[in-house]
mmCIF file with all atom_site columns, C-alpha atoms and ligand atoms in Angstrom:
data_model
loop_
_atom_site.group_PDB
_atom_site.id
_atom_site.type_symbol
_atom_site.label_atom_id
_atom_site.label_alt_id
_atom_site.label_comp_id
_atom_site.label_asym_id
_atom_site.label_entity_id
_atom_site.label_seq_id
_atom_site.pdbx_PDB_ins_code
_atom_site.Cartn_x
_atom_site.Cartn_y
_atom_site.Cartn_z
_atom_site.occupancy
_atom_site.B_iso_or_equiv
_atom_site.pdbx_formal_charge
_atom_site.auth_seq_id
_atom_site.auth_comp_id
_atom_site.auth_asym_id
_atom_site.auth_atom_id
_atom_site.pdbx_PDB_model_num
ATOM   1   C  CA  . MET A 1 1   ? -24.304 10.518  -16.825 1.00 0.00 ? 1   MET A CA  1
ATOM   2   C  CA  . SER A 1 2   ? -21.280 11.228  -14.483 1.00 0.00 ? 2   SER A CA  1
ATOM   3   C  CA  . LYS A 1 3   ? -17.544 10.634  -14.845 1.00 0.00 ? 3   LYS A CA  1
ATOM   4   C  CA  . ALA A 1 4   ? -15.928 8.690   -12.267 1.00 0.00 ? 4   ALA A CA  1
ATOM   5   C  CA  . VAL A 1 5   ? -12.404 7.432   -10.785 1.00 0.00 ? 5   VAL A CA  1
ATOM   6   C  CA  . PHE A 1 6   ? -12.476 4.012   -9.419  1.00 0.00 ? 6   PHE A CA  1
ATOM   7   C  CA  . LEU A 1 7   ? -9.563  3.663   -6.778  1.00 0.00 ? 7   LEU A CA  1
ATOM   8   C  CA  . ASP A 1 8   ? -8.303  0.807   -5.252  1.00 0.00 ? 8   ASP A CA  1
ATOM   9   C  CA  . ARG A 1 9   ? -7.433  0.992   -1.463  1.00 0.00 ? 9   ARG A CA  1
ATOM   10  C  CA  . ASP A 1 10  ? -4.341  -1.194  -0.200  1.00 0.00 ? 10  ASP A CA  1
ATOM   11  C  CA  . GLY A 1 11  ? -1.096  0.312   -1.946  1.00 0.00 ? 11  GLY A CA  1
ATOM   12  C  CA  . THR A 1 12  ? -2.808  2.764   -3.983  1.00 0.00 ? 12  THR A CA  1
ATOM   13  C  CA  . LEU A 1 13  ? -4.554  5.310   -1.217  1.00 0.00 ? 13  LEU A CA  1
ATOM   14  C  CA  . ILE A 1 14  ? -2.869  3.705   1.602   1.00 0.00 ? 14  ILE A CA  1
ATOM   15  C  CA  . ARG A 1 15  ? 0.259   1.870   2.412   1.00 0.00 ? 15  ARG A CA  1
ATOM   16  C  CA  . HIS A 1 16  ? 0.014   -2.004  1.318   1.00 0.00 ? 16  HIS A CA  1
ATOM   17  C  CA  . VAL A 1 17  ? -0.284  -4.114  4.608   1.00 0.00 ? 17  VAL A CA  1
ATOM   18  C  CA  . PRO A 1 18  ? -1.094  -7.903  3.659   1.00 0.00 ? 18  PRO A CA  1
ATOM   19  C  CA  . TYR A 1 19  ? -4.753  -8.314  4.558   1.00 0.00 ? 19  TYR A CA  1
ATOM   20  C  CA  . LEU A 1 20  ? -4.816  -5.041  6.256   1.00 0.00 ? 20  LEU A CA  1
ATOM   21  C  CA  . HIS A 1 21  ? -8.022  -5.361  9.442   1.00 0.00 ? 21  HIS A CA  1
ATOM   22  C  CA  . HIS A 1 22  ? -6.420  -3.046  12.307  1.00 0.00 ? 22  HIS A CA  1
ATOM   23  C  CA  . VAL A 1 23  ? -7.297  0.788   11.979  1.00 0.00 ? 23  VAL A CA  1
ATOM   24  C  CA  . GLU A 1 24  ? -4.191  1.336   13.548  1.00 0.00 ? 24  GLU A CA  1
ATOM   25  C  CA  . ASP A 1 25  ? -2.236  0.153   10.600  1.00 0.00 ? 25  ASP A CA  1
ATOM   26  C  CA  . VAL A 1 26  ? -4.010  2.498   7.931   1.00 0.00 ? 26  VAL A CA  1
ATOM   27  C  CA  . GLN A 1 27  ? -1.715  5.216   6.928   1.00 0.00 ? 27  GLN A CA  1
ATOM   28  C  CA  . LEU A 1 28  ? -2.565  7.107   3.897   1.00 0.00 ? 28  LEU A CA  1
ATOM   29  C  CA  . LEU A 1 29  ? 0.100   7.780   1.209   1.00 0.00 ? 29  LEU A CA  1
ATOM   30  C  CA  . PRO A 1 30  ? 1.812   10.869  0.264   1.00 0.00 ? 30  PRO A CA  1
ATOM   31  C  CA  . GLY A 1 31  ? -0.307  12.996  -1.558  1.00 0.00 ? 31  GLY A CA  1
ATOM   32  C  CA  . VAL A 1 32  ? -3.568  10.806  -2.011  1.00 0.00 ? 32  VAL A CA  1
ATOM   33  C  CA  . GLY A 1 33  ? -5.345  13.523  -0.255  1.00 0.00 ? 33  GLY A CA  1
ATOM   34  C  CA  . PRO A 1 34  ? -4.115  16.460  -2.892  1.00 0.00 ? 34  PRO A CA  1
ATOM   35  C  CA  . ALA A 1 35  ? -4.899  13.830  -5.712  1.00 0.00 ? 35  ALA A CA  1
ATOM   36  C  CA  . LEU A 1 36  ? -8.574  12.944  -4.263  1.00 0.00 ? 36  LEU A CA  1
ATOM   37  C  CA  . ARG A 1 37  ? -9.213  16.982  -4.366  1.00 0.00 ? 37  ARG A CA  1
ATOM   38  C  CA  . LEU A 1 38  ? -8.088  17.521  -7.487  1.00 0.00 ? 38  LEU A CA  1
ATOM   39  C  CA  . LEU A 1 39  ? -10.225 14.725  -9.219  1.00 0.00 ? 39  LEU A CA  1
ATOM   40  C  CA  . LYS A 1 40  ? -13.558 15.726  -7.462  1.00 0.00 ? 40  LYS A CA  1
ATOM   41  C  CA  . THR A 1 41  ? -13.038 19.370  -8.032  1.00 0.00 ? 41  THR A CA  1
ATOM   42  C  CA  . ALA A 1 42  ? -12.950 18.108  -12.025 1.00 0.00 ? 42  ALA A CA  1
ATOM   43  C  CA  . GLY A 1 43  ? -16.262 16.401  -11.349 1.00 0.00 ? 43  GLY A CA  1
ATOM   44  C  CA  . TYR A 1 44  ? -15.245 13.111  -11.084 1.00 0.00 ? 44  TYR A CA  1
ATOM   45  C  CA  . TYR A 1 45  ? -17.181 11.069  -8.856  1.00 0.00 ? 45  TYR A CA  1
ATOM   46  C  CA  . LEU A 1 46  ? -14.751 9.253   -6.455  1.00 0.00 ? 46  LEU A CA  1
ATOM   47  C  CA  . ILE A 1 47  ? -15.354 5.321   -5.862  1.00 0.00 ? 47  ILE A CA  1
ATOM   48  C  CA  . VAL A 1 48  ? -13.297 2.766   -3.829  1.00 0.00 ? 48  VAL A CA  1
ATOM   49  C  CA  . ILE A 1 49  ? -13.217 -0.821  -5.398  1.00 0.00 ? 49  ILE A CA  1
ATOM   50  C  CA  . THR A 1 50  ? -11.378 -3.122  -3.205  1.00 0.00 ? 50  THR A CA  1
ATOM   51  C  CA  . ASN A 1 51  ? -10.581 -6.941  -3.114  1.00 0.00 ? 51  ASN A CA  1
ATOM   52  C  CA  . GLN A 1 52  ? -10.475 -8.597  -0.056  1.00 0.00 ? 52  GLN A CA  1
ATOM   53  C  CA  . ALA A 1 53  ? -9.958  -11.812 -0.055  1.00 0.00 ? 53  ALA A CA  1
ATOM   54  C  CA  . GLY A 1 54  ? -8.725  -11.910 3.753   1.00 0.00 ? 54  GLY A CA  1
ATOM   55  C  CA  . VAL A 1 55  ? -12.491 -12.155 4.467   1.00 0.00 ? 55  VAL A CA  1
ATOM   56  C  CA  . ALA A 1 56  ? -12.990 -15.275 2.727   1.00 0.00 ? 56  ALA A CA  1
ATOM   57  C  CA  . TYR A 1 57  ? -9.846  -16.615 3.855   1.00 0.00 ? 57  TYR A CA  1
ATOM   58  C  CA  . GLY A 1 58  ? -10.973 -16.103 7.459   1.00 0.00 ? 58  GLY A CA  1
ATOM   59  C  CA  . TYR A 1 59  ? -8.187  -14.014 8.299   1.00 0.00 ? 59  TYR A CA  1
ATOM   60  C  CA  . PHE A 1 60  ? -10.890 -11.043 9.234   1.00 0.00 ? 60  PHE A CA  1
ATOM   61  C  CA  . THR A 1 61  ? -14.724 -10.402 8.958   1.00 0.00 ? 61  THR A CA  1
ATOM   62  C  CA  . GLU A 1 62  ? -16.959 -7.998  6.850   1.00 0.00 ? 62  GLU A CA  1
ATOM   63  C  CA  . GLU A 1 63  ? -17.370 -6.272  10.026  1.00 0.00 ? 63  GLU A CA  1
ATOM   64  C  CA  . ASP A 1 64  ? -14.053 -5.878  10.525  1.00 0.00 ? 64  ASP A CA  1
ATOM   65  C  CA  . LEU A 1 65  ? -13.514 -4.764  6.885   1.00 0.00 ? 65  LEU A CA  1
ATOM   66  C  CA  . GLN A 1 66  ? -15.953 -2.372  7.456   1.00 0.00 ? 66  GLN A CA  1
ATOM   67  C  CA  . ARG A 1 67  ? -14.536 -0.779  10.664  1.00 0.00 ? 67  ARG A CA  1
ATOM   68  C  CA  . VAL A 1 68  ? -11.257 0.004   8.686   1.00 0.00 ? 68  VAL A CA  1
ATOM   69  C  CA  . ASN A 1 69  ? -12.832 1.645   5.597   1.00 0.00 ? 69  ASN A CA  1
ATOM   70  C  CA  . SER A 1 70  ? -14.603 4.012   8.269   1.00 0.00 ? 70  SER A CA  1
ATOM   71  C  CA  . HIS A 1 71  ? -11.873 4.921   9.197   1.00 0.00 ? 71  HIS A CA  1
ATOM   72  C  CA  . LEU A 1 72  ? -10.492 5.404   6.071   1.00 0.00 ? 72  LEU A CA  1
ATOM   73  C  CA  . HIS A 1 73  ? -13.630 7.691   5.312   1.00 0.00 ? 73  HIS A CA  1
ATOM   74  C  CA  . ARG A 1 74  ? -13.204 9.898   8.134   1.00 0.00 ? 74  ARG A CA  1
ATOM   75  C  CA  . MET A 1 75  ? -9.433  9.833   7.929   1.00 0.00 ? 75  MET A CA  1
ATOM   76  C  CA  . LEU A 1 76  ? -9.560  11.500  4.224   1.00 0.00 ? 76  LEU A CA  1
ATOM   77  C  CA  . GLN A 1 77  ? -12.814 13.534  4.992   1.00 0.00 ? 77  GLN A CA  1
ATOM   78  C  CA  . GLU A 1 78  ? -10.320 15.393  7.137   1.00 0.00 ? 78  GLU A CA  1
ATOM   79  C  CA  . GLU A 1 79  ? -7.611  15.707  4.489   1.00 0.00 ? 79  GLU A CA  1
ATOM   80  C  CA  . GLY A 1 80  ? -10.903 17.444  2.577   1.00 0.00 ? 80  GLY A CA  1
ATOM   81  C  CA  . CYS A 1 81  ? -11.823 14.279  0.468   1.00 0.00 ? 81  CYS A CA  1
ATOM   82  C  CA  . ARG A 1 82  ? -15.324 12.609  -0.079  1.00 0.00 ? 82  ARG A CA  1
ATOM   83  C  CA  . ILE A 1 83  ? -15.466 9.269   -1.149  1.00 0.00 ? 83  ILE A CA  1
ATOM   84  C  CA  . ASP A 1 84  ? -19.241 8.799   -3.034  1.00 0.00 ? 84  ASP A CA  1
ATOM   85  C  CA  . ALA A 1 85  ? -19.012 4.915   -2.124  1.00 0.00 ? 85  ALA A CA  1
ATOM   86  C  CA  . TRP A 1 86  ? -17.682 2.005   -0.983  1.00 0.00 ? 86  TRP A CA  1
ATOM   87  C  CA  . TYR A 1 87  ? -17.252 -1.742  -2.933  1.00 0.00 ? 87  TYR A CA  1
ATOM   88  C  CA  . TYR A 1 88  ? -15.695 -4.570  -1.943  1.00 0.00 ? 88  TYR A CA  1
ATOM   89  C  CA  . CYS A 1 89  ? -15.184 -7.894  -2.905  1.00 0.00 ? 89  CYS A CA  1
ATOM   90  C  CA  . PRO A 1 90  ? -14.738 -10.703 0.250   1.00 0.00 ? 90  PRO A CA  1
ATOM   91  C  CA  . HIS A 1 91  ? -14.829 -13.823 -2.132  1.00 0.00 ? 91  HIS A CA  1
ATOM   92  C  CA  . HIS A 1 92  ? -11.871 -16.056 -3.832  1.00 0.00 ? 92  HIS A CA  1
ATOM   93  C  CA  . PRO A 1 93  ? -12.259 -19.162 -5.214  1.00 0.00 ? 93  PRO A CA  1
ATOM   94  C  CA  . ALA A 1 94  ? -10.201 -20.677 -2.697  1.00 0.00 ? 94  ALA A CA  1
ATOM   95  C  CA  . GLY A 1 95  ? -11.369 -19.665 0.428   1.00 0.00 ? 95  GLY A CA  1
ATOM   96  C  CA  . ALA A 1 96  ? -11.667 -21.483 3.710   1.00 0.00 ? 96  ALA A CA  1
ATOM   97  C  CA  . LEU A 1 97  ? -15.085 -20.123 4.420   1.00 0.00 ? 97  LEU A CA  1
ATOM   98  C  CA  . SER A 1 98  ? -17.588 -21.972 2.052   1.00 0.00 ? 98  SER A CA  1
ATOM   99  C  CA  . LYS A 1 99  ? -19.859 -18.866 2.333   1.00 0.00 ? 99  LYS A CA  1
ATOM   100 C  CA  . TYR A 1 100 ? -17.129 -16.625 0.432   1.00 0.00 ? 100 TYR A CA  1
ATOM   101 C  CA  . ARG A 1 101 ? -15.740 -19.417 -1.474  1.00 0.00 ? 101 ARG A CA  1
ATOM   102 C  CA  . LEU A 1 102 ? -16.869 -18.436 -5.503  1.00 0.00 ? 102 LEU A CA  1
ATOM   103 C  CA  . ALA A 1 103 ? -15.043 -17.331 -8.664  1.00 0.00 ? 103 ALA A CA  1
ATOM   104 C  CA  . CYS A 1 104 ? -17.266 -14.416 -8.845  1.00 0.00 ? 104 CYS A CA  1
ATOM   105 C  CA  . ASP A 1 105 ? -17.309 -11.264 -11.170 1.00 0.00 ? 105 ASP A CA  1
ATOM   106 C  CA  . CYS A 1 106 ? -16.613 -8.878  -8.569  1.00 0.00 ? 106 CYS A CA  1
ATOM   107 C  CA  . ARG A 1 107 ? -13.199 -9.897  -7.758  1.00 0.00 ? 107 ARG A CA  1
ATOM   108 C  CA  . LYS A 1 108 ? -10.878 -7.707  -9.976  1.00 0.00 ? 108 LYS A CA  1
ATOM   109 C  CA  . PRO A 1 109 ? -9.685  -8.307  -12.780 1.00 0.00 ? 109 PRO A CA  1
ATOM   110 C  CA  . GLY A 1 110 ? -13.711 -8.865  -12.945 1.00 0.00 ? 110 GLY A CA  1
ATOM   111 C  CA  . GLY A 1 111 ? -15.667 -5.701  -13.901 1.00 0.00 ? 111 GLY A CA  1
ATOM   112 C  CA  . GLY A 1 112 ? -18.681 -6.569  -11.806 1.00 0.00 ? 112 GLY A CA  1
ATOM   113 C  CA  . LEU A 1 113 ? -18.529 -3.906  -9.001  1.00 0.00 ? 113 LEU A CA  1
ATOM   114 C  CA  . LEU A 1 114 ? -17.438 -1.494  -11.350 1.00 0.00 ? 114 LEU A CA  1
ATOM   115 C  CA  . THR A 1 115 ? -20.710 -2.568  -13.284 1.00 0.00 ? 115 THR A CA  1
ATOM   116 C  CA  . LEU A 1 116 ? -22.532 -2.219  -9.946  1.00 0.00 ? 116 LEU A CA  1
ATOM   117 C  CA  . ALA A 1 117 ? -21.298 1.147   -9.093  1.00 0.00 ? 117 ALA A CA  1
ATOM   118 C  CA  . ALA A 1 118 ? -21.937 2.601   -12.869 1.00 0.00 ? 118 ALA A CA  1
ATOM   119 C  CA  . GLN A 1 119 ? -26.132 0.962   -12.382 1.00 0.00 ? 119 GLN A CA  1
ATOM   120 C  CA  . ALA A 1 120 ? -25.817 2.628   -9.024  1.00 0.00 ? 120 ALA A CA  1
ATOM   121 C  CA  . HIS A 1 121 ? -24.714 5.911   -9.694  1.00 0.00 ? 121 HIS A CA  1
ATOM   122 C  CA  . ARG A 1 122 ? -25.390 6.644   -13.349 1.00 0.00 ? 122 ARG A CA  1
ATOM   123 C  CA  . LEU A 1 123 ? -21.616 6.317   -14.439 1.00 0.00 ? 123 LEU A CA  1
ATOM   124 C  CA  . ASP A 1 124 ? -20.201 6.520   -18.179 1.00 0.00 ? 124 ASP A CA  1
ATOM   125 C  CA  . LEU A 1 125 ? -17.653 3.923   -17.901 1.00 0.00 ? 125 LEU A CA  1
ATOM   126 C  CA  . ALA A 1 126 ? -16.233 4.811   -20.899 1.00 0.00 ? 126 ALA A CA  1
ATOM   127 C  CA  . ALA A 1 127 ? -15.539 8.106   -19.639 1.00 0.00 ? 127 ALA A CA  1
ATOM   128 C  CA  . SER A 1 128 ? -14.168 6.693   -16.026 1.00 0.00 ? 128 SER A CA  1
ATOM   129 C  CA  . PHE A 1 129 ? -10.635 5.609   -14.990 1.00 0.00 ? 129 PHE A CA  1
ATOM   130 C  CA  . THR A 1 130 ? -9.578  2.359   -12.560 1.00 0.00 ? 130 THR A CA  1
ATOM   131 C  CA  . ILE A 1 131 ? -6.354  3.614   -10.646 1.00 0.00 ? 131 ILE A CA  1
ATOM   132 C  CA  . GLY A 1 132 ? -4.290  0.379   -8.607  1.00 0.00 ? 132 GLY A CA  1
ATOM   133 C  CA  . ASP A 1 133 ? -1.073  -1.139  -7.925  1.00 0.00 ? 133 ASP A CA  1
ATOM   134 C  CA  . ARG A 1 134 ? -1.674  -3.916  -9.297  1.00 0.00 ? 134 ARG A CA  1
ATOM   135 C  CA  . TRP A 1 135 ? -1.899  -5.052  -13.315 1.00 0.00 ? 135 TRP A CA  1
ATOM   136 C  CA  . SER A 1 136 ? -5.833  -6.694  -12.084 1.00 0.00 ? 136 SER A CA  1
ATOM   137 C  CA  . ASP A 1 137 ? -6.838  -3.315  -11.098 1.00 0.00 ? 137 ASP A CA  1
ATOM   138 C  CA  . VAL A 1 138 ? -6.201  -2.151  -14.924 1.00 0.00 ? 138 VAL A CA  1
ATOM   139 C  CA  . GLN A 1 139 ? -7.938  -4.640  -16.254 1.00 0.00 ? 139 GLN A CA  1
ATOM   140 C  CA  . ALA A 1 140 ? -10.789 -4.384  -14.317 1.00 0.00 ? 140 ALA A CA  1
ATOM   141 C  CA  . GLY A 1 141 ? -10.784 -0.743  -15.647 1.00 0.00 ? 141 GLY A CA  1
ATOM   142 C  CA  . LYS A 1 142 ? -10.524 -1.874  -19.171 1.00 0.00 ? 142 LYS A CA  1
ATOM   143 C  CA  . THR A 1 143 ? -12.796 -5.033  -18.556 1.00 0.00 ? 143 THR A CA  1
ATOM   144 C  CA  . GLY A 1 144 ? -15.464 -2.267  -17.143 1.00 0.00 ? 144 GLY A CA  1
ATOM   145 C  CA  . GLY A 1 145 ? -15.243 -0.574  -20.657 1.00 0.00 ? 145 GLY A CA  1
ATOM   146 C  CA  . GLY A 1 146 ? -12.747 2.453   -19.170 1.00 0.00 ? 146 GLY A CA  1
ATOM   147 C  CA  . THR A 1 147 ? -9.237  3.235   -18.853 1.00 0.00 ? 147 THR A CA  1
ATOM   148 C  CA  . GLY A 1 148 ? -6.955  1.367   -16.572 1.00 0.00 ? 148 GLY A CA  1
ATOM   149 C  CA  . ILE A 1 149 ? -3.711  3.218   -14.863 1.00 0.00 ? 149 ILE A CA  1
ATOM   150 C  CA  . LEU A 1 150 ? -0.939  1.412   -12.930 1.00 0.00 ? 150 LEU A CA  1
ATOM   151 C  CA  . VAL A 1 151 ? 0.804   3.293   -10.182 1.00 0.00 ? 151 VAL A CA  1
ATOM   152 C  CA  . LEU A 1 152 ? 3.989   2.290   -8.785  1.00 0.00 ? 152 LEU A CA  1
ATOM   153 C  CA  . THR A 1 153 ? 3.295   2.265   -5.288  1.00 0.00 ? 153 THR A CA  1
ATOM   154 C  CA  . GLY A 1 154 ? 2.336   -0.434  -2.966  1.00 0.00 ? 154 GLY A CA  1
ATOM   155 C  CA  . GLU A 1 155 ? 2.759   -3.505  -4.944  1.00 0.00 ? 155 GLU A CA  1
ATOM   156 C  CA  . GLY A 1 156 ? 3.118   -1.268  -8.125  1.00 0.00 ? 156 GLY A CA  1
ATOM   157 C  CA  . ARG A 1 157 ? 6.510   -1.841  -8.664  1.00 0.00 ? 157 ARG A CA  1
ATOM   158 C  CA  . LYS A 1 158 ? 6.861   -5.246  -8.531  1.00 0.00 ? 158 LYS A CA  1
ATOM   159 C  CA  . ASP A 1 159 ? 3.873   -5.445  -10.838 1.00 0.00 ? 159 ASP A CA  1
ATOM   160 C  CA  . PHE A 1 160 ? 5.411   -3.097  -13.375 1.00 0.00 ? 160 PHE A CA  1
ATOM   161 C  CA  . ARG A 1 161 ? 8.516   -5.504  -13.272 1.00 0.00 ? 161 ARG A CA  1
ATOM   162 C  CA  . THR A 1 162 ? 6.132   -8.583  -14.743 1.00 0.00 ? 162 THR A CA  1
ATOM   163 C  CA  . ALA A 1 163 ? 4.797   -6.889  -17.363 1.00 0.00 ? 163 ALA A CA  1
ATOM   164 C  CA  . PRO A 1 164 ? 6.519   -3.438  -18.513 1.00 0.00 ? 164 PRO A CA  1
ATOM   165 C  CA  . GLY A 1 165 ? 4.698   -1.558  -21.430 1.00 0.00 ? 165 GLY A CA  1
ATOM   166 C  CA  . LYS A 1 166 ? 1.460   -2.970  -20.597 1.00 0.00 ? 166 LYS A CA  1
ATOM   167 C  CA  . GLY A 1 167 ? -0.451  -0.064  -19.982 1.00 0.00 ? 167 GLY A CA  1
ATOM   168 C  CA  . LEU A 1 168 ? -0.461  3.675   -18.668 1.00 0.00 ? 168 LEU A CA  1
ATOM   169 C  CA  . VAL A 1 169 ? 1.535   3.618   -15.855 1.00 0.00 ? 169 VAL A CA  1
ATOM   170 C  CA  . PHE A 1 170 ? 1.955   6.549   -13.300 1.00 0.00 ? 170 PHE A CA  1
ATOM   171 C  CA  . THR A 1 171 ? 4.828   6.837   -10.379 1.00 0.00 ? 171 THR A CA  1
ATOM   172 C  CA  . HIS A 1 172 ? 2.055   7.382   -7.540  1.00 0.00 ? 172 HIS A CA  1
ATOM   173 C  CA  . LEU A 1 173 ? -1.980  8.668   -7.431  1.00 0.00 ? 173 LEU A CA  1
ATOM   174 C  CA  . LEU A 1 174 ? -1.152  12.438  -7.466  1.00 0.00 ? 174 LEU A CA  1
ATOM   175 C  CA  . SER A 1 175 ? 0.747   12.032  -10.940 1.00 0.00 ? 175 SER A CA  1
ATOM   176 C  CA  . ALA A 1 176 ? -2.146  9.770   -12.420 1.00 0.00 ? 176 ALA A CA  1
ATOM   177 C  CA  . ALA A 1 177 ? -4.623  12.477  -10.910 1.00 0.00 ? 177 ALA A CA  1
ATOM   178 C  CA  . ARG A 1 178 ? -2.733  15.498  -12.608 1.00 0.00 ? 178 ARG A CA  1
ATOM   179 C  CA  . TRP A 1 179 ? -2.551  13.935  -15.743 1.00 0.00 ? 179 TRP A CA  1
ATOM   180 C  CA  . ILE A 1 180 ? -6.559  12.606  -15.991 1.00 0.00 ? 180 ILE A CA  1
ATOM   181 C  CA  . VAL A 1 181 ? -7.533  16.308  -14.644 1.00 0.00 ? 181 VAL A CA  1
ATOM   182 C  CA  . SER A 1 182 ? -4.930  18.217  -17.567 1.00 0.00 ? 182 SER A CA  1
ATOM   183 C  CA  . LYS A 1 183 ? -5.273  15.375  -19.987 1.00 0.00 ? 183 LYS A CA  1
ATOM   184 C  CA  . GLY A 1 184 ? -1.992  17.102  -21.499 1.00 0.00 ? 184 GLY A CA  1
ATOM   185 C  CA  . GLY A 1 185 ? 1.029   15.937  -19.615 1.00 0.00 ? 185 GLY A CA  1
ATOM   186 C  CA  . SER A 1 186 ? 3.099   12.992  -20.445 1.00 0.00 ? 186 SER A CA  1
ATOM   187 C  CA  . CYS A 1 187 ? 2.843   9.690   -18.180 1.00 0.00 ? 187 CYS A CA  1
ATOM   188 C  CA  . PHE A 1 188 ? 5.601   7.576   -16.760 1.00 0.00 ? 188 PHE A CA  1
ATOM   189 C  CA  . ALA A 1 189 ? 5.452   4.611   -19.567 1.00 0.00 ? 189 ALA A CA  1
ATOM   190 C  CA  . HIS A 1 190 ? 5.552   7.105   -22.572 1.00 0.00 ? 190 HIS A CA  1
ATOM   191 C  CA  . CYS A 1 191 ? 8.732   8.176   -21.173 1.00 0.00 ? 191 CYS A CA  1
ATOM   192 C  CA  . LEU A 1 192 ? 10.286  4.708   -20.715 1.00 0.00 ? 192 LEU A CA  1
HETATM 193 MG MG1 . LIG B 2 .   ? -4.100  -2.992  -4.207  1.00 0.00 ? 201 LIG B MG1 1
#
């Protein structure tokens, strides 16, 4: 079985823009290319897991979402990074569109998409990491049976202040990637 790093999209790989659905708004965060190359070289599957409730609210369609994901996939390829798979949750229990109005297991902090990806790619969830800028990302990683990491990009600083000391915290994706690969460094949370 392979190990994976599950990556949140908004605020972790790209600049946080609420309900982003225009490719022009996609902007890679600093250090993302080197971070993903480091993880890939270390043998991790790279899988994006993203909540996209904007679909349920009717702000944009799944086609819009897929267009943005494809654009980001190409941007990352140009950085020498290959994402192995993309998963998204379009649901929300308070969604405006009945088709997507659902209290599902695939919306983080649920671990449904991690489980789905693990089955599809034969992944060892216990040896895998989930990185994101919300505690719900961290919780999804734990629910899946692996390790969750909060990064302080995007909404991360805001979420961190709500519950400091709740888990592993790094300033950005590159510092988290370095720690995962080395497992020898000290993380931001341990320095507080
Ligand atoms: Mg996010």
